[in-house]
Short mmCIF file of C-alpha atoms and ligand atoms in Angstrom, two decimals:
data_model
loop_
_atom_site.label_atom_id
_atom_site.label_comp_id
_atom_site.label_asym_id
_atom_site.label_seq_id
_atom_site.Cartn_x
_atom_site.Cartn_y
_atom_site.Cartn_z
CA MET F 5 84.99 111.36 122.67
CA THR F 6 83.08 114.63 121.95
CA ALA F 7 79.69 115.30 123.54
CA ASP F 8 78.39 115.74 120.04
CA ARG F 9 79.38 112.39 118.85
CA HIS F 10 77.74 110.79 121.97
CA THR F 11 74.60 112.84 121.76
CA SER F 12 74.04 112.25 118.03
CA ARG F 13 74.68 108.48 118.41
CA ARG F 14 72.32 108.40 121.32
CA GLU F 15 69.66 110.11 119.35
CA PHE F 16 70.24 107.75 116.45
CA VAL F 17 69.92 104.71 118.74
CA ARG F 18 66.71 106.07 120.24
CA GLY F 19 65.32 106.68 116.81
CA LEU F 20 66.08 103.20 115.70
CA LEU F 21 64.57 101.65 118.76
CA ALA F 22 61.47 103.78 118.44
CA ALA F 23 61.14 102.84 114.85
CA ALA F 24 61.56 99.22 115.61
CA ILE F 25 58.97 99.30 118.37
CA SER F 26 56.46 101.28 116.37
CA THR F 27 56.49 99.02 113.35
CA SER F 28 57.25 95.76 115.31
CA VAL F 29 59.89 94.89 112.60
CA PRO F 30 63.04 93.32 114.03
CA LEU F 31 66.17 95.27 113.50
CA ARG F 32 68.19 93.63 110.71
CA LEU F 33 70.55 96.29 109.43
CA PRO F 34 73.98 95.75 107.77
CA ALA F 35 76.78 95.88 110.39
CA ALA F 36 77.91 99.37 109.61
CA GLU F 37 74.41 100.77 109.98
CA GLN F 38 73.54 99.21 113.29
CA PRO F 39 73.99 101.46 116.31
CA ALA F 40 77.44 101.11 117.52
CA LEU F 41 78.04 99.06 120.61
CA GLU F 42 79.60 102.09 122.28
CA ALA F 43 76.43 104.09 121.60
CA VAL F 44 74.04 101.50 122.88
CA ALA F 45 76.33 101.20 126.00
CA ALA F 46 76.73 105.01 126.34
CA ASP F 47 72.87 105.35 126.40
CA LYS F 48 72.97 103.52 129.69
CA GLY F 49 76.06 105.19 131.08
CA ILE F 50 78.54 102.51 130.21
CA LEU F 51 81.86 102.77 128.32
CA PHE F 52 82.35 100.00 125.79
CA GLY F 53 85.70 99.09 124.23
CA SER F 54 88.35 96.57 123.46
CA CYS F 55 92.08 95.81 123.85
CA LEU F 56 94.25 96.56 120.93
CA GLY F 57 97.71 95.08 120.20
CA ALA F 58 100.19 97.23 118.33
CA VAL F 59 100.75 94.53 115.79
CA ARG F 60 97.07 94.78 114.83
CA MET F 61 97.53 98.41 113.86
CA ALA F 62 98.56 97.22 110.39
CA ASP F 63 95.10 96.05 109.61
CA PRO F 64 92.83 98.90 108.61
CA HIS F 65 89.63 96.87 108.71
CA TYR F 66 90.23 96.11 112.33
CA LEU F 67 90.90 99.72 113.17
CA ASP F 68 87.65 100.63 111.40
CA ILE F 69 85.74 98.23 113.67
CA LEU F 70 87.34 99.66 116.73
CA ARG F 71 86.64 103.22 115.63
CA ARG F 72 83.09 102.39 114.97
CA GLU F 73 82.24 100.21 118.00
CA CYS F 74 84.47 101.45 120.82
CA SER F 75 84.75 104.46 123.05
CA VAL F 76 87.68 103.05 125.12
CA LEU F 77 90.84 101.06 124.39
CA VAL F 78 93.38 99.22 126.35
CA PRO F 79 96.80 98.17 125.11
CA GLU F 80 96.91 94.37 124.94
CA ASN F 81 100.50 94.03 125.92
CA GLU F 82 102.22 97.34 125.31
CA PHE F 83 101.90 98.87 128.82
CA LYS F 84 103.16 95.62 130.47
CA SER F 85 106.63 95.62 132.05
CA TYR F 86 107.83 92.84 129.77
CA VAL F 87 107.46 95.41 126.93
CA ILE F 88 108.14 98.71 128.70
CA ALA F 89 111.05 97.38 130.81
CA ALA F 90 112.26 94.54 128.51
CA GLU F 91 115.78 95.72 128.94
CA PRO F 92 117.37 96.95 132.23
CA GLY F 93 117.95 100.66 132.51
CA ARG F 94 115.78 101.63 129.55
CA TYR F 95 112.06 102.40 129.13
CA ASN F 96 110.43 101.34 125.77
CA PHE F 97 107.28 103.42 125.45
CA ALA F 98 107.15 103.40 121.67
CA PRO F 99 104.63 100.59 121.20
CA GLY F 100 102.29 101.95 123.93
CA GLU F 101 102.55 105.42 122.36
CA ARG F 102 101.21 104.11 119.13
CA ILE F 103 98.10 102.80 120.70
CA ALA F 104 97.77 105.81 122.94
CA GLY F 105 98.05 108.03 119.81
CA PHE F 106 95.40 106.04 117.93
CA ALA F 107 93.07 106.25 120.86
CA LYS F 108 93.43 109.97 121.14
CA SER F 109 93.12 110.69 117.35
CA SER F 110 89.99 108.55 117.35
CA GLY F 111 88.41 110.35 120.36
CA MET F 112 88.56 107.26 122.49
CA LYS F 113 89.43 106.92 126.20
CA LEU F 114 92.41 104.86 127.27
CA ARG F 115 92.81 102.28 130.07
CA GLY F 116 96.22 101.16 131.41
CA HIS F 117 97.05 97.48 131.84
CA THR F 118 99.09 96.90 134.00
CA LEU F 119 101.63 98.37 136.37
CA LEU F 120 102.30 95.25 138.34
CA TRP F 121 101.45 91.81 136.79
CA ASN F 122 102.41 90.04 139.90
CA ARG F 123 103.33 86.68 138.19
CA PRO F 124 106.97 85.81 137.60
CA GLU F 125 106.30 84.35 134.21
CA PHE F 126 105.07 87.81 132.98
CA MET F 127 108.04 89.80 134.30
CA PRO F 128 111.00 90.69 132.20
CA GLN F 129 113.66 87.94 132.63
CA TRP F 130 116.39 90.23 133.99
CA LEU F 131 113.96 91.57 136.64
CA ARG F 132 112.92 88.11 137.64
CA ASP F 133 116.66 87.15 137.95
CA SER F 134 117.89 90.22 139.83
CA PHE F 135 115.03 91.46 141.93
CA GLY F 136 115.53 88.82 144.66
CA ALA F 137 118.97 90.28 145.51
CA LEU F 138 117.51 93.71 146.42
CA SER F 139 116.93 94.98 149.91
CA ALA F 140 113.39 95.90 150.75
CA ARG F 141 114.43 99.54 150.45
CA SER F 142 115.89 99.25 147.03
CA GLY F 143 113.00 97.04 145.91
CA GLU F 144 110.50 99.70 146.92
CA ALA F 145 112.59 102.36 145.24
CA TYR F 146 112.67 100.35 142.02
CA LEU F 147 108.91 99.79 142.02
CA ARG F 148 108.00 103.48 142.84
CA LYS F 149 110.41 104.70 140.09
CA TYR F 150 109.01 102.37 137.50
CA ILE F 151 105.42 103.42 138.40
CA ARG F 152 106.39 107.07 138.37
CA HIS F 153 107.91 106.87 134.93
CA VAL F 154 105.04 105.00 133.34
CA CYS F 155 102.30 107.03 134.93
CA ARG F 156 103.93 110.29 134.13
CA HIS F 157 104.70 109.22 130.67
CA PHE F 158 101.07 108.42 129.67
CA GLY F 159 99.68 111.13 132.03
CA ALA F 160 96.08 112.05 132.32
CA GLN F 161 95.14 110.18 129.10
CA VAL F 162 94.91 107.03 131.17
CA HIS F 163 91.65 107.46 133.01
CA SER F 164 91.79 104.02 134.69
CA TRP F 165 94.77 101.84 135.64
CA ASP F 166 94.92 98.04 136.31
CA VAL F 167 97.49 98.70 138.94
CA VAL F 168 97.95 95.14 140.07
CA ASN F 169 96.93 92.15 137.91
CA GLU F 170 96.34 88.54 139.03
CA THR F 171 98.16 88.59 142.35
CA ILE F 172 95.97 85.88 143.89
CA ASP F 173 96.90 82.25 143.34
CA PRO F 174 93.73 80.41 142.33
CA GLN F 175 94.97 77.08 143.89
CA THR F 176 95.58 78.52 147.33
CA GLY F 177 93.68 81.74 147.40
CA GLN F 178 96.78 83.45 148.82
CA VAL F 179 98.88 86.23 147.42
CA ARG F 180 101.24 84.63 144.90
CA ASP F 181 104.83 84.04 145.76
CA THR F 182 106.93 86.22 143.34
CA PRO F 183 110.31 87.96 143.29
CA PHE F 184 108.48 91.08 144.39
CA THR F 185 106.69 89.50 147.45
CA ARG F 186 109.89 87.73 148.47
CA VAL F 187 111.51 91.10 148.90
CA LEU F 188 108.62 93.17 150.04
CA GLY F 189 105.87 90.86 151.20
CA PHE F 190 102.35 92.18 151.10
CA ASP F 191 103.81 95.67 151.10
CA VAL F 192 104.43 95.44 147.38
CA LEU F 193 100.73 95.86 146.78
CA ARG F 194 100.45 98.85 149.12
CA ILE F 195 103.54 100.49 147.45
CA ALA F 196 102.06 99.90 144.00
CA TYR F 197 98.66 101.44 144.76
CA GLU F 198 100.08 104.35 146.73
CA ALA F 199 102.60 105.11 143.99
CA ALA F 200 99.89 104.98 141.30
CA ARG F 201 97.71 107.41 143.41
CA GLU F 202 100.58 109.71 143.70
CA TYR F 203 101.71 109.69 140.06
CA ALA F 204 98.28 109.29 138.43
CA PRO F 205 96.02 111.17 140.81
CA HIS F 206 93.27 111.62 138.28
CA ALA F 207 93.01 107.88 137.55
CA GLN F 208 90.69 105.17 138.73
CA LEU F 209 92.80 102.54 140.43
CA VAL F 210 91.76 98.95 139.78
CA TYR F 211 92.61 95.50 141.05
CA ASN F 212 92.17 93.10 138.06
CA ASP F 213 91.82 89.36 138.24
CA TYR F 214 90.32 86.35 136.43
CA MET F 215 88.18 84.75 139.24
CA SER F 216 85.02 83.56 137.51
CA TRP F 217 81.56 82.23 138.05
CA GLU F 218 82.71 78.85 136.92
CA ALA F 219 82.87 75.77 138.99
CA GLY F 220 85.84 74.24 140.82
CA GLN F 221 88.98 76.18 141.57
CA ALA F 222 87.18 79.36 141.08
CA GLU F 223 85.73 79.20 144.63
CA THR F 224 89.20 79.32 146.23
CA HIS F 225 90.12 82.12 143.84
CA ARG F 226 87.05 84.13 144.69
CA ALA F 227 87.48 83.76 148.43
CA GLY F 228 91.11 84.83 148.10
CA VAL F 229 90.14 87.94 146.06
CA LEU F 230 87.57 88.91 148.63
CA ARG F 231 90.14 88.60 151.43
CA LEU F 232 92.51 90.82 149.35
CA LEU F 233 89.78 93.40 148.80
CA GLU F 234 89.08 93.49 152.50
CA ARG F 235 92.76 93.79 153.31
CA PHE F 236 92.96 96.75 151.00
CA ARG F 237 90.19 98.49 152.79
CA ARG F 238 91.49 97.63 156.29
CA ASN F 239 94.86 99.06 155.43
CA ARG F 240 93.47 102.09 153.57
CA ILE F 241 95.14 101.12 150.37
CA PRO F 242 93.74 103.29 147.58
CA VAL F 243 91.86 100.85 145.36
CA ASP F 244 88.72 102.09 143.62
CA ALA F 245 87.45 99.20 141.58
CA LEU F 246 87.50 95.49 140.90
CA GLY F 247 88.34 94.55 137.36
CA ILE F 248 86.62 91.27 136.54
CA GLN F 249 88.49 89.98 133.45
CA SER F 250 85.53 87.69 132.29
CA HIS F 251 87.32 85.19 130.09
CA LEU F 252 84.31 82.83 130.03
CA GLY F 253 84.12 79.25 128.85
CA ASN F 254 87.39 78.01 130.25
CA ASP F 255 86.21 75.39 132.83
CA GLY F 256 85.18 72.79 130.29
CA ASN F 257 81.55 73.12 131.20
CA ILE F 258 80.20 76.30 129.66
CA HIS F 259 76.82 75.87 131.34
CA ALA F 260 78.20 75.65 134.88
CA ALA F 261 77.11 79.15 135.89
CA GLN F 262 77.25 79.12 139.64
CA ARG F 263 74.84 82.07 139.73
CA ARG F 264 74.21 82.21 143.49
CA GLU F 265 77.87 82.02 144.47
CA TRP F 266 78.94 84.42 141.93
CA THR F 267 76.27 86.87 142.85
CA ALA F 268 77.38 86.58 146.52
CA PHE F 269 80.99 87.34 145.44
CA VAL F 270 80.09 90.44 143.44
CA ASP F 271 77.71 91.74 146.24
CA GLU F 272 80.52 91.48 148.73
CA ALA F 273 82.86 93.47 146.58
CA VAL F 274 80.20 96.13 145.96
CA GLY F 275 79.36 96.08 149.59
CA MET F 276 82.96 97.16 150.36
CA GLY F 277 82.41 100.18 148.13
CA TYR F 278 84.23 98.91 145.00
CA ARG F 279 83.13 99.91 141.57
CA LEU F 280 83.13 97.12 138.88
CA LEU F 281 84.57 96.77 135.43
CA ILE F 282 84.55 93.95 132.90
CA THR F 283 87.99 94.27 131.61
CA GLU F 284 88.82 91.39 129.19
CA PHE F 285 85.54 89.87 128.01
CA ASP F 286 85.57 86.87 125.67
CA VAL F 287 83.95 83.45 125.43
CA SER F 288 86.15 80.46 124.71
CA ASP F 289 84.40 77.77 122.61
CA ARG F 290 87.25 75.33 123.17
CA ASP F 291 84.99 72.64 124.46
CA LEU F 292 81.98 73.10 122.20
CA PRO F 293 81.24 70.96 119.21
CA ALA F 294 82.79 71.98 115.83
CA ASP F 295 79.56 73.14 114.12
CA ILE F 296 79.90 76.85 113.87
CA ASP F 297 76.25 77.83 114.14
CA ALA F 298 75.89 75.77 117.27
CA ARG F 299 79.07 77.26 118.67
CA ASP F 300 78.06 80.85 117.94
CA ALA F 301 74.68 80.34 119.40
CA GLU F 302 76.05 78.92 122.65
CA VAL F 303 78.73 81.56 122.97
CA ALA F 304 76.03 84.21 122.54
CA ALA F 305 73.72 82.66 124.98
CA VAL F 306 76.46 82.44 127.58
CA ALA F 307 77.46 86.03 126.99
CA ARG F 308 73.86 87.29 127.24
CA GLU F 309 73.35 85.47 130.59
CA TYR F 310 76.48 86.78 132.12
CA LEU F 311 76.24 90.30 130.77
CA ASP F 312 72.57 90.62 131.89
CA LEU F 313 73.62 89.60 135.46
CA MET F 314 76.64 91.80 135.48
CA LEU F 315 74.82 94.82 134.02
CA SER F 316 72.25 94.55 136.73
CA TYR F 317 74.96 96.09 138.98
CA ARG F 318 74.91 99.88 138.51
CA GLU F 319 78.41 99.94 139.93
CA LEU F 320 79.59 98.41 136.60
CA ASP F 321 80.27 101.12 134.04
CA GLN F 322 82.97 99.93 131.71
CA VAL F 323 82.97 96.77 129.54
CA LEU F 324 85.92 95.80 127.46
CA CYS F 325 86.32 92.87 125.13
CA TRP F 326 89.61 91.19 124.86
CA GLY F 327 89.74 91.77 121.06
CA MET F 328 86.91 92.34 118.52
CA VAL F 329 87.81 89.90 115.74
CA ASP F 330 88.29 86.06 116.25
CA LYS F 331 91.49 85.59 114.41
CA TYR F 332 93.37 88.03 116.60
CA SER F 333 92.21 86.38 119.91
CA TRP F 334 94.94 85.38 122.36
CA LEU F 335 92.86 82.15 122.78
CA GLN F 336 93.98 80.85 119.39
CA GLN F 337 97.38 80.29 120.89
CA PHE F 338 96.67 80.05 124.60
CA ARG F 339 93.78 77.66 124.49
CA PRO F 340 93.66 75.96 121.19
CA ARG F 341 90.72 73.60 120.45
CA ALA F 342 91.58 69.86 120.32
CA ASP F 343 90.28 69.77 116.72
CA ASN F 344 92.61 72.63 115.80
CA LYS F 345 89.65 74.67 114.39
CA PRO F 346 90.02 78.34 115.22
CA GLN F 347 88.04 79.60 118.20
CA ARG F 348 85.23 82.03 117.78
CA PRO F 349 85.38 84.01 121.05
CA ASN F 350 84.95 87.59 119.85
CA PRO F 351 82.02 89.67 118.37
CA TYR F 352 83.33 89.68 114.76
CA ASP F 353 84.38 86.77 112.57
CA ASP F 354 87.47 86.64 110.42
CA ALA F 355 85.71 88.25 107.48
CA TYR F 356 84.95 91.25 109.80
CA GLU F 357 81.25 90.36 109.90
CA PRO F 358 79.40 90.74 113.20
CA LYS F 359 78.39 87.48 114.86
CA ARG F 360 75.57 86.50 117.25
CA LEU F 361 77.94 87.38 120.07
CA ARG F 362 77.81 91.01 118.93
CA GLU F 363 74.06 90.88 118.87
CA ALA F 364 74.02 89.49 122.43
CA ILE F 365 76.29 92.21 123.67
CA ALA F 366 74.07 94.89 122.04
CA ALA F 367 70.94 93.36 123.45
CA ALA F 368 72.34 93.10 126.95
CA PHE F 369 73.34 96.83 126.88
CA ALA F 370 69.90 97.67 125.47
CA SER F 371 68.12 96.01 128.30
CA ALA F 372 70.46 97.16 131.01
CA PRO F 373 69.27 99.70 133.58
CA ARG F 374 70.65 103.20 133.15
CA ARG F 375 73.42 104.21 135.47
C1 XIL I 9 97.53 88.21 127.11
C2 XIL I 9 97.65 88.70 125.71
O1 XIL I 9 96.43 88.71 125.07
C3 XIL I 9 98.68 87.97 124.95
O2 XIL I 9 98.83 88.51 123.63
C4 XIL I 9 99.94 87.82 125.67
O3 XIL I 9 100.87 86.99 125.08
C5 XIL I 9 99.73 87.33 127.11
O4 XIL I 9 98.79 88.12 127.81
N1 XIL I 9 94.82 88.14 131.42
C6 XIL I 9 95.45 89.24 131.29
C7 XIL I 9 95.93 89.78 129.98
O5 XIL I 9 95.42 89.99 132.27
O6 XIL I 9 97.00 90.65 130.09
C8 XIL I 9 96.32 88.63 129.09
O7 XIL I 9 96.67 89.00 127.81
C9 XIL I 9 95.16 87.61 129.09
C10 XIL I 9 94.75 87.04 130.37
#
C-alpha cells in the first residue's frame, strides 16, 4: 500500500462526505464509485481486508473486488499445516505463495493464518497419527522447525500471525486435548509463540478464536479464553493481540446479543494489554426466513450493532471479512440452511453487487472514532 494511494483515497472520501453533508443528499453511487471500504477504514486508522482462497484466484471479478476494497489479505487455507505439511518431509508453499504474490503485486498487506490450529481434525493425517509417539524433546523440535520454515519462507511480508488458533474447547473452557498437548502439555503454546517471535520478529503475534457474544456455550468459551490470556501474561509468553473471529449468527438466535457480558470480556482482554482484531467476520443467515430482503436487512443490522460496539475499542485496528462474495463463503458447506437456499453472509452477492451488509460495514467505519 503506498502512501499516495491512501492519501488520495482519504481525500476522496472526505470530499464525498463533505459533498453529502453540504447538499444533504444521501450517497447513492454505483459500487465502483463508492469510497472503498479500505479507504473509509484507513481514514480511522483501521486496516480492512478479507481472506482469499487460492481456488478463487481464477475469478477475475472477485480479484477486482478484493483489489478495490481491501488493504490486507489472509490466505483462507493455504498457510495451514494441512496444506503446507500435507505430506511428511516436504513443505508445500506453492498455494500460499500465489496469494502472497497477489497481495504484494496489489499493494496489500498480508496476515498469516495459522501456525498451530490446535485441533486434531485440522492437522495432517500423518501428523495426527505419528505425533503421539514422539518424546517431548522431538515434539518440540518438530514444532520449532515447522514454525521456522514457514515464518522464514514468507518472511517480513506477513505483518501479523495467528500463531495459535482455537485451542480452547468451548464445552469445557480448557485447552483442547490434541496430539500436541498429549506430548507437550501447555508448553506447546509457549513453544509456538516463542518460536514465532524468534523467526518472525517483526510480526504481531495473535491468539485467534471464535468465542462470541452469543448466548449459551459462549460463556464457558469466553471464560476459558480469558484464563488462557492471563496465563500467557503470567508466563511471559509473547502474545500481542486477541483475534476475534466474529462468525456471527451461529447460535440460532441472531438477536441474542449479550452486550454486557461481551463488553466485560473484551474489556478484560484489553485491560491485560492485548490489542484486538476482527479476523474472520461474516454473518450467517442460516436461521433467518427465506425472504432475501428481510435476510439482508437483518444481517446488516446485526453487523452494524456488532461493529459499532467493537470499533468503539481503539485497540481494534484490523477488520477482515471471511470472504467478500456470498457464493464463496465456507458457510455454504459448513452451515447450510435447512431450506437449501444459499446463505448471504458476505458484503457482495453472487452477481458481484454490493449488499446492505457492505453499507453497514462502511457506515460503521465512517462513524468509528479515529485511532
Ligand atoms: C475454514 C475455511 O473457510 C474452509 O475453506 C476450510 O475447509 C475449513 O476452514 N475458523 C477458522 C478458519 O479459523 O480457518 C476456518 O476456515 C473457518 C473457521
